[in-house]
């Protein structure tokens, strides 16, 4: 389904919005902030939706009905998100969960919906497979490694047909007990396997290497931290980079510093946005540590401005699915929260911050960050969205238009478990 | 020194403030929010300043000059803070660090400055003393325990003279290696010692028991968590309660839940406000995890409204000192940040939140919290401050009035190390 | 199946065993250690096996065949473990997973195998049920709470028929996002529900309250720590106590101190033995932190000796299931490892340790603990086992007798998924 | 002072020792373990003592008297340790704390005592200096960076005179608040400074880069993890490697895996041995997590055997100082505990372990590690020590010979605070 132009047009700005925006302009009038530039930046910022987030995966405890039954219906869902928010113009496809049946059809649909195919995702933890136990690309059995490599190569081939330009590799490989696995051998096999995949990859593709300290394995994971990920990326070559999943860190990790250190080396591939309190909780981004998300965007903007690594070289994807309700509602919230953090970071007076750093006025540096963080940037985000063609209040529109009801009517009430 | 009425009056509202406030009113007009009530609540909210925060303690690496040389000058500093912010009408005195020399003089000064004496603080970690090593109130040597008890009783006596109504006990007691100390014996001695102090305490006083998982001892601390603290409090009697220091928790602790659980039992004494990334970092409150601070205030308001524990029964104190600059600037920031978190929590639509909880609309519950948290409440905080007699922008006023310079002129440039 | 007397008798001591034992006696001859007493203590130490550990639960990735198909076959498995190890004379039954079909038959079988029925376990996280989402005993919907209470009462009724004397309650109840659930209400409902169960319980039963900081919920758990657990236990009455699951703690928690603090209040119900590196990993006990297990047993022995809480009042149960192989092998390892930790703790020279604590010789206290911990106590454990009727090397015997093969022949190769 | 040959000879083996050793031989007779080779390996294993561990640093709360008053007396202390243990033939000097006054004299003394000069240590946290606040080698002020570089070059020059072959650099540099410091700039300046030092270093020297996640700074540290450390090392050149301090990791870090990953890249410089429960606790090695220490040695032996990185290329140093008693007693304990962990790791049947890994018998792999870990290897360690010329029981000898008393007589009772 699509939302009609009339429906979209039925939501319009109130005077309140204009007064709020005006007040913001006034507030920042003497802070060297170019409001039009910021609004353009927000408009340009597009976050990919993973195909896995739309369906009813294994973790999801309960869901509303009307779930997409195949990749086409998932594209349809993203199309709806894009109509409402103008914040997501691409899908990041998981294989084998969302294997397209008819490529031409899928691509045509994507074209219609003006959606691109972002980075492809392979899998390493198919429960039924032998390689679930002691690994995929790092399995000690060469036959299983070859199978895992072939799977990744197949994903690349599919991605080529779809027009994707990158592959994200996350490996569940690891072990549960000391002695069970040989750290160096496993790492060596993993490197070899990744090299085969890297070399198979078209020259205009990027390989994005994820890391994760634990889960599903609970003693060791082959690529547990950014250090290992970046070692592998550097050994593979320039097109391999490190992907940061916000939920994949040990307690107390300073993630914004990792982002800066990766940019220092021009080694940051992009993000899986989510949030976490205890482990890989897959909370909605910013729902637990919104200030951390803001600080990460401060680093991203700063690294781009200073010429460390260009903003455009970075990929953005949502990776949150601990919802027990309507995934489209969660995704609208996620898109909004990420954009708010970004917008606040855009309001940081970087010149003054640098001055404070140089004069060592730490309290004033704190003030500068707080001034931006405490600002209510929703009018700015809203303005950018509406200028781009989206609606004033996407969640309200989603509910008023009763989109979920219509999806249930179209697709049925029952949940559709994915293959995975 | 005091700021003159003229000086205070020289800072006045801009039209921007009025427009901002008006817009806030409009924004919450259909959310059953009584703005006047909120402004009154903010005005009433007063946070004590610890005498230890104003001087140049052992941890402080460097400081600007003009530091207070005794308790009177510390009162003077708090008086300045109160003139600017109207948010702090009391001091929480540390003994022996800030032992008054002349009680009458000190009390008179406090009267003049309209400052009260909040909870007294004893110490358990005097480096020079024998009991630094294996404990004070839980020391295996009865003579040392008696000395520590006597110290606490002396602090109570001093507090009585000052007009304080409570004693906060934090103990460094613990051990560094397995086997070094007997857990149960140490706990038993601690309980006995606390009972003596409790019984010595006037009947209208409260005993506030702090807890801390580690530091300075690094294997075990006698009162490491709220469970131990509350067990002791209950055994002592109704006037003993549990004090929450935001920096004294293990990684990943859900502190807002602890607050709720203490209120469930009417057992919350109050707070030491600070923030923490790794350990007991004594960061300024809200400088690392501002959303957590907001969630804590949500619990406090909710517990008060539901009749679990009354707001007025709770003590508020700042306990942050990882500043390397001007402590008055840090304290102004701290007072502001805490008030902002409180104000945002006041804006939560609790009726709607309860509805969402009952109808299990978790996404909508999230929205309700976010709506309040994302609001820029600074105009409200500012309005409350100015109505109470404070200035529009305390930090700006502090700088414009060159208060630090004047303090340096009065007191000298040199740092004055405290006894401690 | 049963192992015949002849088979058991076919494994006999070597001279090596006797020489090792003699050397241990010599080593401790001047340490006031009564070897015969220690051997008796080890013999008396019996650890319950949870019925859930024997089958093929949802978490188990792969297993060998021959799995028990019902409670009777699980009893049979425990009977085999007991024949080999003489360390486990009881089963802790999970309902509904291991609902007995014919009580008379099951009890007769248990009698034959000389097995008792230890604490019963109810469940709070049935995936299919509504109360999986926002709780069981703490659910805001009274009807669901009543259902959960009824389930627990049913488990008690079943336990009465089996001859059990206790109920362990663990609740998955909690929430995934701030705002989703009201902390105090949920806690209040939980307390009410537990009170109903407590009152339903026969007067010679004990209620054991487990706690867990996170998982499956990832923002808040209703009973997250020993503090909450013990608050509830005290409010319920003397027959309610706190159960410690070694895997249910925040990072860096000093678990041995919690054990001591619970014994200080005569409030320790017992243990679920396992180990953990990251979360509730359900590692085999002692496989990650064996020294911690030793220190816990030191506290248990010390608390018993000092009269804080009697050894016999404590329940012992294995709760580890992150095996991917033969559960009987894992359980034999677990029983052995726990017994080794206990035996080492029995070798600690408590008199000398107390002296060192009093004279503050911390290095010497460390030496005393290390002397016991570094001792190879396997000959002692083995001696106790064989005197009780077990075999010298249970794992070797298990393999030589090809017990798994025989179980596969009897029961088939296929895994039998439990209801749960 | 020196212990006389007669005194050393007065401690002799008992029959118990020979019987224990014989039993160990018997126990491992069919495990392809060459006992003589193992004893030789233990003999060759030498651990450096940091000059800082012998004196009375700022952290040390109380100490016995007789402390060394200068570097010569510290060498004397290490000489005593070496006479008793034969486990430490070198000193790792900290500058400026232990600046030699007369090089010729110090070298002659070292020659006499058969001690070498291990890696030199510079400092970055001199409290009095300006660069304590925002860094040394990463300070934004070039003049301060130059001063810090000059300090390191001076340390190298001193080391050259002493015959050292390496420099360990640990930097306290970092920040306490978001915004206070620019991550990438600080890292860049640090890299530049290290490059100058690296280039100044003689061609046969090694630069060892330490990392630490927090403390003394509590928001960010310039080199927080092995990833940053190894990035810098690789950029500097082949003579720069990563030093692992066991206390410098985030909660739950798998340190043995980091060791393996560094060896995978031939990038491991060596160790600072200590232990930690909460932060950088500087506990005695193995006093909290002895099994982790064993697993680390398993990786070291395995990496050497597999040709990943040679054992001889790795430096060993004790770095523990949370003692409140006699530092020589602590160091004897530390040397013993490290050697015990190493010896246990030498007993692992690596062939069988590899087989289990290949056949995926994880329970059996666990058994193999446990078999080695549970063995009481003290007779082996003792045999190696005595063959090398040390005493049977160093701690006992230290006490019987009343060495501390004699040191107090020689040097006085008073503590001698170091410069630092």
Coordinates of N, CA and C in Angstrom, one line a residue, chain A residues 16 19-20 23 26-27 251-254 277-279 286-288 290-291 322-325 329-330 333 340 344 360-364 366-367 370-371 373-376 378 395 399, chain B residues 16 19-20 23 26-27 251-254 277-279 286-288 290-291 322-325 329-330 333 340 344 360-364 366-367 370-371 373-376 378 395 399:
Chain A
X16 N 2.1 27.0 15.8 CA 3.1 26.7 16.9 C 4.4 26.3 16.3
X19 N 6.3 29.4 15.1 CA 6.8 30.2 16.2 C 8.0 29.5 16.9
X20 N 7.9 28.2 17.0 CA 9.0 27.4 17.6 C 10.3 27.6 16.8
X23 N 11.8 30.9 17.1 CA 12.4 31.1 18.4 C 13.8 30.4 18.4
X26 N 16.2 32.5 16.6 CA 16.6 33.7 17.4 C 17.6 33.2 18.4
X27 N 17.4 32.1 19.0 CA 18.2 31.5 20.1 C 19.7 31.3 19.6
X251 N 30.9 -3.5 29.1 CA 30.5 -2.5 30.0 C 31.4 -1.3 30.0
X252 N 30.9 -0.1 30.0 CA 31.6 1.1 30.2 C 32.5 1.6 29.1
X253 N 32.4 0.9 27.9 CA 33.2 1.3 26.8 C 32.9 2.7 26.3
X254 N 33.9 3.5 26.0 CA 33.7 4.8 25.5 C 33.5 4.7 24.0
X277 N 21.4 -1.7 27.5 CA 21.7 -1.5 28.9 C 22.6 -2.6 29.4
X278 N 22.3 -3.9 29.1 CA 23.1 -5.0 29.7 C 24.0 -5.7 28.7
X279 N 23.4 -6.1 27.5 CA 24.2 -6.8 26.5 C 23.8 -6.3 25.2
X286 N 19.0 5.4 21.3 CA 18.7 6.5 22.2 C 17.7 6.3 23.3
X287 N 17.2 5.1 23.4 CA 16.2 4.9 24.4 C 16.8 4.7 25.8
X288 N 18.0 4.4 25.9 CA 18.7 4.2 27.2 C 19.8 5.2 27.4
X290 N 20.7 8.4 25.4 CA 20.6 9.3 24.3 C 21.8 10.3 24.3
X291 N 22.4 10.6 25.4 CA 23.5 11.5 25.4 C 24.8 10.9 24.7
X322 N 14.1 -5.0 19.6 CA 13.5 -5.6 20.8 C 12.1 -5.1 21.1
X323 N 11.5 -4.8 20.0 CA 10.1 -4.3 20.1 C 9.2 -5.5 20.3
X324 N 8.1 -5.3 21.1 CA 7.1 -6.3 21.2 C 5.8 -5.8 20.5
X325 N 5.9 -4.7 19.9 CA 4.7 -4.1 19.3 C 4.9 -3.9 17.8
X329 N 6.1 1.4 14.0 CA 6.1 2.5 15.1 C 7.5 2.6 15.6
X330 N 8.1 1.4 16.0 CA 9.5 1.5 16.5 C 10.4 2.1 15.5
X333 N 10.0 5.9 15.4 CA 10.7 6.4 16.6 C 12.2 6.4 16.5
X340 N 17.3 13.4 15.7 CA 17.4 14.4 16.8 C 18.8 14.5 17.4
X344 N 21.1 17.9 17.1 CA 21.7 18.6 18.3 C 23.2 18.7 18.1
X360 N 41.6 25.4 27.9 CA 41.4 24.5 29.0 C 40.3 24.9 30.0
X361 N 39.2 25.5 29.4 CA 38.1 25.8 30.2 C 37.1 24.7 30.1
X362 N 37.3 23.7 30.9 CA 36.5 22.5 30.8 C 35.0 22.7 31.2
X363 N 34.8 23.6 32.1 CA 33.4 23.8 32.5 C 32.7 24.5 31.3
X364 N 33.4 25.4 30.6 CA 32.7 26.1 29.5 C 32.5 25.1 28.3
X366 N 31.9 22.0 28.6 CA 30.7 21.3 29.1 C 29.4 22.1 28.8
X367 N 29.5 23.4 29.0 CA 28.3 24.3 28.8 C 28.0 24.3 27.3
X370 N 26.2 21.1 26.4 CA 24.9 21.1 27.0 C 23.9 22.1 26.3
X371 N 24.5 23.2 25.9 CA 23.6 24.2 25.3 C 22.9 23.6 24.0
X373 N 22.7 20.2 23.4 CA 22.0 19.0 23.8 C 20.6 19.3 24.4
X374 N 20.6 20.4 25.2 CA 19.3 20.8 25.9 C 18.3 21.4 24.9
X375 N 18.8 21.9 23.8 CA 17.9 22.5 22.9 C 16.8 21.5 22.3
X376 N 15.6 22.0 22.2 CA 14.6 21.1 21.6 C 14.6 21.3 20.1
X378 N 13.2 19.5 17.8 CA 12.2 18.9 17.1 C 11.6 19.8 16.0
X395 N 4.4 9.8 13.5 CA 3.7 8.8 14.3 C 2.2 9.1 14.4
X399 N -0.9 6.8 12.9 CA -2.1 6.3 13.6 C -3.4 6.8 13.0
Chain B
X16 N 13.0 37.3 24.5 CA 13.2 35.9 24.1 C 12.7 35.0 25.2
X19 N 8.8 34.9 25.2 CA 8.3 34.2 24.1 C 8.5 32.7 24.3
X20 N 9.7 32.3 24.8 CA 10.0 30.9 25.0 C 9.0 30.3 26.0
X23 N 5.6 29.8 24.6 CA 5.6 28.7 23.7 C 5.5 27.4 24.4
X26 N 2.0 26.9 25.6 CA 1.2 26.5 24.5 C 1.4 25.0 24.2
X27 N 2.6 24.6 24.2 CA 3.0 23.2 23.9 C 2.3 22.2 24.8
X251 N 28.8 -1.7 37.6 CA 28.4 -1.4 36.2 C 27.0 -1.9 35.9
X252 N 26.3 -1.1 35.1 CA 25.0 -1.5 34.6 C 23.8 -1.5 35.6
X253 N 24.1 -1.1 36.8 CA 23.0 -1.1 37.8 C 21.8 -0.2 37.3
X254 N 20.6 -0.6 37.5 CA 19.4 0.2 37.3 C 19.1 1.0 38.5
X277 N 31.3 7.5 35.0 CA 31.4 6.6 33.8 C 32.1 5.3 34.2
X278 N 33.1 5.3 35.0 CA 33.8 4.1 35.3 C 33.7 3.6 36.8
X279 N 34.0 4.5 37.7 CA 33.9 4.2 39.1 C 33.2 5.3 39.9
X286 N 24.7 14.5 35.8 CA 24.1 14.6 34.5 C 25.1 14.9 33.4
X287 N 26.4 14.9 33.7 CA 27.4 15.2 32.6 C 27.7 13.9 31.8
X288 N 27.3 12.8 32.3 CA 27.6 11.5 31.6 C 26.3 10.8 31.2
X290 N 22.6 11.9 31.5 CA 21.5 12.8 31.9 C 20.2 12.1 31.9
X291 N 20.0 11.1 31.0 CA 18.7 10.5 30.9 C 18.4 9.7 32.2
X322 N 35.0 16.4 40.8 CA 36.1 16.1 39.9 C 36.4 17.3 39.0
X323 N 36.2 18.4 39.5 CA 36.4 19.6 38.8 C 37.9 20.0 38.9
X324 N 38.4 20.5 37.9 CA 39.8 21.0 38.0 C 39.8 22.5 37.8
X325 N 38.6 23.1 37.8 CA 38.5 24.5 37.7 C 37.8 25.2 38.8
X329 N 31.7 27.6 39.7 CA 31.1 27.4 38.3 C 30.6 25.9 38.2
X330 N 31.3 25.0 38.7 CA 30.9 23.6 38.7 C 29.6 23.5 39.5
X333 N 26.6 24.9 37.6 CA 26.2 23.9 36.6 C 25.5 22.7 37.2
X340 N 17.0 20.9 35.9 CA 16.5 20.6 34.6 C 15.9 19.2 34.5
X344 N 12.0 18.4 33.8 CA 11.6 17.5 32.7 C 10.7 16.4 33.2
X360 N -0.5 -1.6 27.8 CA 0.7 -2.3 27.2 C 1.2 -1.7 25.9
X361 N 1.1 -0.3 25.8 CA 1.6 0.3 24.6 C 3.0 0.8 24.9
X362 N 3.9 -0.1 24.8 CA 5.3 0.3 25.2 C 5.9 1.4 24.3
X363 N 5.5 1.4 23.1 CA 6.1 2.5 22.2 C 5.5 3.8 22.6
X364 N 4.3 3.8 23.0 CA 3.7 5.1 23.4 C 4.2 5.6 24.7
X366 N 7.2 5.1 25.8 CA 8.4 5.7 25.4 C 8.3 7.1 24.8
X367 N 7.2 7.3 24.0 CA 7.0 8.6 23.5 C 6.7 9.6 24.5
X370 N 9.8 10.6 26.2 CA 10.7 11.4 25.3 C 10.1 12.8 25.1
X371 N 8.8 12.9 25.1 CA 8.2 14.2 24.9 C 8.6 15.2 26.0
X373 N 11.3 14.6 28.0 CA 12.8 14.7 28.1 C 13.3 15.6 27.0
X374 N 12.7 15.6 25.8 CA 13.2 16.4 24.7 C 12.9 17.9 24.8
X375 N 11.9 18.2 25.7 CA 11.5 19.6 25.8 C 12.6 20.4 26.5
X376 N 12.8 21.6 25.9 CA 13.8 22.5 26.5 C 13.1 23.3 27.6
X378 N 14.6 25.0 30.0 CA 15.4 26.1 30.6 C 14.6 27.3 30.8
X395 N 25.5 31.6 35.5 CA 26.9 31.5 35.1 C 27.3 32.8 34.4
X399 N 30.2 35.5 35.8 CA 31.4 35.9 35.1 C 31.4 37.4 34.9

